GROMACS .gro file of C-alpha atoms in nm:
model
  197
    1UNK     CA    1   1.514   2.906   2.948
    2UNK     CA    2   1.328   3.043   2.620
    3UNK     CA    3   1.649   2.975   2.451
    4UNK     CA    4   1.645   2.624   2.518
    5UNK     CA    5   1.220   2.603   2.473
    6UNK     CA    6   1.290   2.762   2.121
    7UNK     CA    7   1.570   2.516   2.022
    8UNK     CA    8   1.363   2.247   2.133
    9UNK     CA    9   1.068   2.365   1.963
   10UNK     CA   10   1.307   2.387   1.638
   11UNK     CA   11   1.460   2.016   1.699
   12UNK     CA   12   1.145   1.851   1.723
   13UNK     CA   13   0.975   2.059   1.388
   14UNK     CA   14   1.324   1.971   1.215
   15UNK     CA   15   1.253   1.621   1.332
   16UNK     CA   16   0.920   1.644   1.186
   17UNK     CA   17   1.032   1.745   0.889
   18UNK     CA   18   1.289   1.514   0.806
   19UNK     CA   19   1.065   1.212   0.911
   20UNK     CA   20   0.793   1.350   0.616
   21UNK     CA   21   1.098   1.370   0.354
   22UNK     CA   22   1.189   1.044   0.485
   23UNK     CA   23   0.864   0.884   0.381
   24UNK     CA   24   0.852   1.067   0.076
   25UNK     CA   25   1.171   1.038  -0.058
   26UNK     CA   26   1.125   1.068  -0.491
   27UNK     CA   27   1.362   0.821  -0.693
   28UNK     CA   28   1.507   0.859  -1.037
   29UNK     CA   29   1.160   0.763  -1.172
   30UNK     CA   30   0.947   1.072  -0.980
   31UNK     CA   31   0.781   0.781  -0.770
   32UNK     CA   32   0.775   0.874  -0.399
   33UNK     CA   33   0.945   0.568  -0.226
   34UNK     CA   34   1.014   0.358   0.112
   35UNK     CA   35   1.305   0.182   0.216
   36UNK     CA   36   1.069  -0.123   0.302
   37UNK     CA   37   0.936  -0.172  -0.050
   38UNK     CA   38   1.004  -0.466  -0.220
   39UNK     CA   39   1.219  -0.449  -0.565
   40UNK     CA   40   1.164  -0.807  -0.744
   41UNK     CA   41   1.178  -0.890  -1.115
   42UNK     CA   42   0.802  -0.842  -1.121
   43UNK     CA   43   0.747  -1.226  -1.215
   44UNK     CA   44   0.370  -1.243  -1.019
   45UNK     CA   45   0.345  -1.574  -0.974
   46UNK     CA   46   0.733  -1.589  -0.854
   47UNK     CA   47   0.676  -1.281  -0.627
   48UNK     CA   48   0.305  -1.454  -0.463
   49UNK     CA   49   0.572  -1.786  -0.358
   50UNK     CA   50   0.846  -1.516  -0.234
   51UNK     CA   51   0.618  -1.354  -0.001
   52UNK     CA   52   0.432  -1.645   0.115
   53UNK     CA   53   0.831  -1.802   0.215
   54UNK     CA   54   0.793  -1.487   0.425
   55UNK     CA   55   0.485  -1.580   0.561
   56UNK     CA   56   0.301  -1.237   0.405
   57UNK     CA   57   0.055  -1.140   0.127
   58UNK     CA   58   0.201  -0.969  -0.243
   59UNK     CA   59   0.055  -0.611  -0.306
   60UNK     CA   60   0.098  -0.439  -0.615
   61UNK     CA   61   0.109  -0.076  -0.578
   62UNK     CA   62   0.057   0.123  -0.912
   63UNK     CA   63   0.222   0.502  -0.907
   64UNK     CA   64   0.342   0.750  -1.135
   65UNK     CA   65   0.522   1.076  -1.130
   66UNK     CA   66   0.353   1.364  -1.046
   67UNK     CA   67   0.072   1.215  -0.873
   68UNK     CA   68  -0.055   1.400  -0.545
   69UNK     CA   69  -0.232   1.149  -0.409
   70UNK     CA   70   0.075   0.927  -0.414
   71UNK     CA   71   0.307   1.179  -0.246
   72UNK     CA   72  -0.048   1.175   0.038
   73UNK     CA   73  -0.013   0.861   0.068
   74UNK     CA   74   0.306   0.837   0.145
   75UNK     CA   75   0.372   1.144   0.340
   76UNK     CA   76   0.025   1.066   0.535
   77UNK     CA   77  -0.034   0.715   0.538
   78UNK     CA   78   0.294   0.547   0.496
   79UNK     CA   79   0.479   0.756   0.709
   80UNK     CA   80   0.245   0.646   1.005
   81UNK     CA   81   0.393   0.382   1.242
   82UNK     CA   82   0.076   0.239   1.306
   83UNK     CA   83   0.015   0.165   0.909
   84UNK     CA   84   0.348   0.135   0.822
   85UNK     CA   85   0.454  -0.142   1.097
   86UNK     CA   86   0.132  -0.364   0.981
   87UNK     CA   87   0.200  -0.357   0.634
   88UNK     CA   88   0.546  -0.463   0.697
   89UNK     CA   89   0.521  -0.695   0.922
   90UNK     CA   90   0.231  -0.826   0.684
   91UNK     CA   91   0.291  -0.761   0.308
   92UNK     CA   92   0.538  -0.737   0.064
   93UNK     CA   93   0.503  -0.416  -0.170
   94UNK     CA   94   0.611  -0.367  -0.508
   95UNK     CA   95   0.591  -0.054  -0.659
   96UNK     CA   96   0.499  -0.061  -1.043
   97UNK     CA   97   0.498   0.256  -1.266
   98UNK     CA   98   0.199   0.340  -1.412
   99UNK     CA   99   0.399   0.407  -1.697
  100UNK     CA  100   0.698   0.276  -1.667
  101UNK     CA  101   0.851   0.040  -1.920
  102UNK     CA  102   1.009  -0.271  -1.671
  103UNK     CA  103   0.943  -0.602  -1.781
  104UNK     CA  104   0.634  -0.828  -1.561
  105UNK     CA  105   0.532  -1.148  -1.617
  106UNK     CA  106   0.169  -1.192  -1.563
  107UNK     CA  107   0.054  -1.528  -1.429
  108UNK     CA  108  -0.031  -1.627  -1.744
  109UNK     CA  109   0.279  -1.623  -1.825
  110UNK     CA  110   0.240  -1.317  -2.072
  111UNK     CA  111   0.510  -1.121  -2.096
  112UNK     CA  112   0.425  -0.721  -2.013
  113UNK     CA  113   0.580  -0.406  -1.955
  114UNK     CA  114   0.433  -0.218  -1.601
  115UNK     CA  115   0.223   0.015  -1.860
  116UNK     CA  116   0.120  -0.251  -2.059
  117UNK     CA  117   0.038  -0.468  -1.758
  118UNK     CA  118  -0.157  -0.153  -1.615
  119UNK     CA  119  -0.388  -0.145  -1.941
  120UNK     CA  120  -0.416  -0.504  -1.916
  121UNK     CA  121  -0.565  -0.530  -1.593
  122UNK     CA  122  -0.801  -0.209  -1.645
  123UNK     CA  123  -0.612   0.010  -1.390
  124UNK     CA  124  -0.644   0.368  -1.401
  125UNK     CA  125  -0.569   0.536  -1.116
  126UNK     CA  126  -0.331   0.599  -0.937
  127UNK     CA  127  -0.276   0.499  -0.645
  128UNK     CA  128  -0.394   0.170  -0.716
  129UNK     CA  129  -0.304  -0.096  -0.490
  130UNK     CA  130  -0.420  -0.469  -0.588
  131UNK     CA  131  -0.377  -0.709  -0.301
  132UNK     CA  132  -0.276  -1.085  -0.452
  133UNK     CA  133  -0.376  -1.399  -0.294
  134UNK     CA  134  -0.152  -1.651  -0.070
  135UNK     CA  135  -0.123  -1.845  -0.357
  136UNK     CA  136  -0.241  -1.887  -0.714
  137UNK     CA  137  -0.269  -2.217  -0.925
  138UNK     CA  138  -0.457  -2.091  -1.199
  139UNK     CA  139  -0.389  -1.958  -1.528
  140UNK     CA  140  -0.569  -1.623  -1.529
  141UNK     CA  141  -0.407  -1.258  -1.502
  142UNK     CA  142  -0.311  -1.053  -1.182
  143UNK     CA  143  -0.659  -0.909  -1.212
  144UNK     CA  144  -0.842  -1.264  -1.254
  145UNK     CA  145  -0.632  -1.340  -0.911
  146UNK     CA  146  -0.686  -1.037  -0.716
  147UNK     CA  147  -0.886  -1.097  -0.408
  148UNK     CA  148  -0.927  -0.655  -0.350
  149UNK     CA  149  -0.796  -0.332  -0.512
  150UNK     CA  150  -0.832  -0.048  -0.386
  151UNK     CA  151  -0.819   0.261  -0.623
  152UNK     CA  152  -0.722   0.570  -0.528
  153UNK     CA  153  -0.603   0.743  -0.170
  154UNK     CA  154  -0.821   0.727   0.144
  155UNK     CA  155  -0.801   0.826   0.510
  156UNK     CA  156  -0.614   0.630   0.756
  157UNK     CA  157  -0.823   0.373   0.893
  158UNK     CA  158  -0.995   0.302   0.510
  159UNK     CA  159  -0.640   0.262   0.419
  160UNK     CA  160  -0.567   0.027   0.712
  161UNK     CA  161  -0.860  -0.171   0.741
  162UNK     CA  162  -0.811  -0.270   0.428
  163UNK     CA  163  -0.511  -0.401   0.464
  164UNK     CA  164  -0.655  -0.616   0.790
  165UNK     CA  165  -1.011  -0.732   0.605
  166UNK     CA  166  -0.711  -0.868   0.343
  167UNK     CA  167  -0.519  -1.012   0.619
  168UNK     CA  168  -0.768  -1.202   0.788
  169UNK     CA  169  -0.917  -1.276   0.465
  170UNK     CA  170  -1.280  -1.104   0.484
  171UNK     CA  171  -1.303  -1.186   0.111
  172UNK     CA  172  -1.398  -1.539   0.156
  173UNK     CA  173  -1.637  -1.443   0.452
  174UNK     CA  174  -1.995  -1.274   0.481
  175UNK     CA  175  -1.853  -0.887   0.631
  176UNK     CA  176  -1.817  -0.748   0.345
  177UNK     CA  177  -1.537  -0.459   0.363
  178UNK     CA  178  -1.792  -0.176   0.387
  179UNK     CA  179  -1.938  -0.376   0.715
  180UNK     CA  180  -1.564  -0.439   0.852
  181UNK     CA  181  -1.515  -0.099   0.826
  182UNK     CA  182  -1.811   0.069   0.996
  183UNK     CA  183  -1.750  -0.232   1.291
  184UNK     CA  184  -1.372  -0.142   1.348
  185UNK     CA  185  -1.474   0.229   1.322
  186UNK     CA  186  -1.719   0.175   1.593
  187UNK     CA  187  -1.458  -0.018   1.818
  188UNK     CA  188  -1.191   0.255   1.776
  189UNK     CA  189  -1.487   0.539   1.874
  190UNK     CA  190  -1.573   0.297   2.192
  191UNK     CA  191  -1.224   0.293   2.249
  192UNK     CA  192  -1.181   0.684   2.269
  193UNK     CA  193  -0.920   0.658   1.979
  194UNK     CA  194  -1.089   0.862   1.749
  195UNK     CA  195  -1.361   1.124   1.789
  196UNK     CA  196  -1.793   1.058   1.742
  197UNK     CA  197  -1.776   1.295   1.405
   0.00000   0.00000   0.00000
């Protein structure tokens, strides 16, 4: 009987374990990746059409080798089924390199590379994730066009609430992220699902 409680014991940590390499697998680049990531041609305004056809939202995430709060949030955030499953079901992600050197077309047409496009757009940290709208008519960059960013990593519920105040487009209403927040918050401590703090 301890034999088989300590091989169980060892499945399920081995389980563990291989989930969080899973979600945190590093490709050639030293960018921690998913399997559910989008890889386009990184033409914005073709990539905005693409995922509305798939009735979602584009977001840009920005990355680059070496950074811990990337391998966080992937390991932490990404690796969740709660998160992960919404953003799927809701977005399409593509990964850019903060400095990497693949072609993007802005929506201006200007031809970039992912570092140049970076500069461009005045990111600086990374993670950045820049959340694009349905569609876009106008002439202006990916940073003219963004409707939120959110710079750097943040707990779970930051991280997912801003995915749904994107979602159900809080942007073009009065609750302001910072208000969505505090009222999910509330709703998940009436709801027993996380503790008072």
């Amino acid at each position: 009987m301890h034999f088989l409680k300590n091989t169980l014991v060892a499945l399920g940590f081995l389980t563990l374990t291989l989930s969080a390499a899973q979600a945190a697998t590093l490709g050639e680049d030293g960018l921690h990746k998913q399997p559910w990531f989008t890889v386009t041609f990184r033409d914005i305004a073709e990539d905005i059409q693409t995922a509305a056809d798939e009735g979602k939202r584009l977001v840009i995430v920005f990355e680059q080798r070496g950074c811990i709060y990337c391998r966080a949030m992937h390991e932490k955030l990404l690796s969740d089924p709660e998160v992960s499953e919404y953003i799927k079901e809701n977005f399409m992600v593509v990964q850019y390199n903060m400095f990497g050197d693949e072609e993007v077309i802005d929506l201006d047409g200007e031809e970039l590379t992912e570092k140049t496009a970076a500069r461009k757009w005045g990111y600086v940290f990374t993670p950045t994730i820049v959340f694009l709208p349905e569609s876009y008519s106008g002439s202006g960059t990916v940073s003219d066009a963004a409707v939120a960013t959110m710079p750097g990593a943040f707990g779970k519920w930051t991280f997912l609430n801003m995915f749904r105040w994107v979602r159900e487009k809080g942007y073009e209403g009065e609750e302001h992220f910072q208000k969505y927040h505090a009222r999910i918050i509330n709703e998940l401590r009436a709801e027993g699902r996380i503790g008072a703090d």
